[in-house]
Amino acid sequence: IITDECINCGACEPECPNTAIYEGGANWTWSGGTHLQQVELEDGSVLAGDAPQEPVSNDFYYIVPGKCTECKGFHEERQCAAVCPVDCCVPDPDYEETEEELLTKKAWLHAEVEA
Ligand code: SF4
């Protein structure tokens, strides 16, 4: 998560290998920065990957939890936390995932679609 200490500098956004970080007020998509052309939701319905989703925050840069892999599979450390000048990119205590879960998510986000 990004806390309300964020100064909206934008430094973290380009560093995310999953495009999980968006500017406050901006819509996000599953397909942005991933190979996801469509996503099956918990209720069984299918969403187009490029369908615009409501911002998680209107005031600060935000991280989409479903796209965040804590940089597993890409980098040794979380890139947003590494570049944030005010150290407001922090783990979400309400959304803890194991390394295995994060690597599985990374594979899902970036799986090449077979022709
Ligand atoms: Fe906010 Fe930190 Fe990202 Fe800058 S790097 S936009 S302060 S979360």
Coordinates of C-alpha atoms and ligand atoms in Angstrom, one line a residue:
I1 CA 0.0 0.0 0.0
I2 CA 0.9 3.7 -0.3
T3 CA 0.0 5.7 2.8
D4 CA -1.4 9.2 3.0
E5 CA 2.1 10.5 3.5
C6 CA 2.6 10.2 -0.3
I7 CA 3.7 13.5 -1.8
N8 CA 2.6 12.5 -5.3
C9 CA 6.0 12.8 -6.8
G10 CA 5.4 9.9 -9.2
A11 CA 8.8 8.3 -8.8
C12 CA 7.4 4.9 -8.0
E13 CA 5.0 4.5 -10.9
P14 CA 7.5 3.7 -13.7
E15 CA 9.5 1.3 -11.4
C16 CA 6.7 -1.2 -11.0
P17 CA 7.3 -4.3 -13.2
N18 CA 3.6 -5.1 -13.1
T19 CA 2.2 -1.7 -13.7
A20 CA 0.4 -2.0 -10.4
I21 CA 0.9 1.6 -9.4
Y22 CA -1.3 4.4 -10.7
E23 CA -1.8 8.1 -10.1
G24 CA -4.6 9.1 -7.7
G25 CA -7.8 9.5 -9.6
A26 CA -6.6 7.6 -12.6
N27 CA -8.4 4.4 -13.7
W28 CA -6.4 1.2 -13.8
T29 CA -6.5 -1.9 -15.9
W30 CA -5.6 -5.6 -15.5
S31 CA -3.9 -5.6 -18.9
G32 CA -1.7 -2.5 -18.3
G33 CA 1.8 -3.9 -18.2
T34 CA 0.7 -7.5 -18.1
H35 CA -0.4 -10.2 -20.6
L36 CA -3.9 -10.4 -19.1
Q37 CA -6.4 -10.1 -22.0
Q38 CA -9.3 -11.1 -19.7
V39 CA -9.8 -11.8 -16.0
E40 CA -12.3 -14.2 -14.4
L41 CA -13.9 -12.6 -11.4
E42 CA -14.9 -14.5 -8.2
D43 CA -18.6 -14.6 -9.3
G44 CA -17.5 -16.4 -12.5
S45 CA -18.1 -13.4 -14.8
V46 CA -15.3 -12.5 -17.2
L47 CA -13.9 -9.0 -17.5
A48 CA -11.9 -7.7 -20.4
G49 CA -8.3 -7.0 -19.4
D50 CA -8.4 -3.5 -20.7
A51 CA -11.7 -2.5 -19.1
P52 CA -11.1 0.6 -17.0
Q53 CA -11.3 0.1 -13.2
E54 CA -12.2 2.6 -10.6
P55 CA -9.2 4.2 -8.8
V56 CA -8.2 2.8 -5.4
S57 CA -7.4 6.4 -4.3
N58 CA -8.4 9.7 -5.7
D59 CA -5.8 11.7 -3.6
F60 CA -2.6 9.7 -3.7
Y61 CA -0.7 7.3 -6.0
Y62 CA -2.0 3.8 -5.2
I63 CA -1.1 0.2 -5.6
V64 CA -3.6 -2.4 -7.0
P65 CA -3.2 -5.3 -4.6
G66 CA -4.2 -7.9 -7.3
K67 CA -1.3 -6.8 -9.5
C68 CA 1.4 -6.3 -6.8
T69 CA 3.9 -9.2 -6.5
E70 CA 6.2 -7.2 -4.2
C71 CA 8.5 -7.4 -7.2
K72 CA 9.0 -11.2 -6.7
G73 CA 10.4 -12.7 -9.8
F74 CA 11.8 -9.4 -11.0
H75 CA 13.9 -7.8 -8.3
E76 CA 15.4 -8.6 -4.9
E77 CA 13.6 -5.7 -3.2
R78 CA 10.4 -3.8 -3.7
Q79 CA 11.2 -1.1 -6.3
C80 CA 8.5 1.4 -5.1
A81 CA 9.8 1.3 -1.6
A82 CA 13.4 1.6 -2.8
V83 CA 12.7 4.9 -4.7
C84 CA 10.0 6.5 -2.5
P85 CA 11.6 9.6 -1.0
V86 CA 9.2 9.6 2.0
D87 CA 9.1 5.8 2.6
C88 CA 5.4 5.5 2.3
C89 CA 5.3 2.3 0.2
V90 CA 4.8 -0.2 2.9
P91 CA 3.5 -3.8 3.3
D92 CA -0.3 -4.1 3.8
P93 CA -0.9 -5.9 7.1
D94 CA -4.4 -6.8 5.9
Y95 CA -3.1 -8.4 2.7
E96 CA -0.2 -10.7 3.4
E97 CA 0.9 -13.2 0.8
T98 CA 3.6 -15.9 0.8
E99 CA 6.5 -15.9 -1.6
E100 CA 4.9 -18.8 -3.4
E101 CA 1.6 -17.0 -3.8
L102 CA 3.4 -13.9 -5.1
L103 CA 5.4 -15.9 -7.6
T104 CA 2.2 -17.7 -8.8
K105 CA 0.6 -14.3 -9.3
K106 CA 3.6 -13.1 -11.2
A107 CA 3.4 -16.1 -13.5
W108 CA -0.4 -15.5 -14.0
L109 CA 0.1 -11.8 -14.8
H110 CA 2.8 -12.4 -17.3
A111 CA 1.9 -15.7 -18.9
E112 CA 2.2 -15.6 -22.7
V113 CA -1.1 -16.4 -24.4
E114 CA -0.7 -19.3 -26.8
A115 CA -1.8 -18.5 -30.3
Ligands
SF4_1 FE1 4.1 8.8 -3.5 FE2 6.4 7.6 -2.7 FE3 5.2 7.0 -5.1 FE4 6.3 9.5 -4.7 S1 7.4 7.5 -4.7 S2 4.3 9.0 -5.7 S3 5.8 9.8 -2.5 S4 4.4 6.6 -3.1

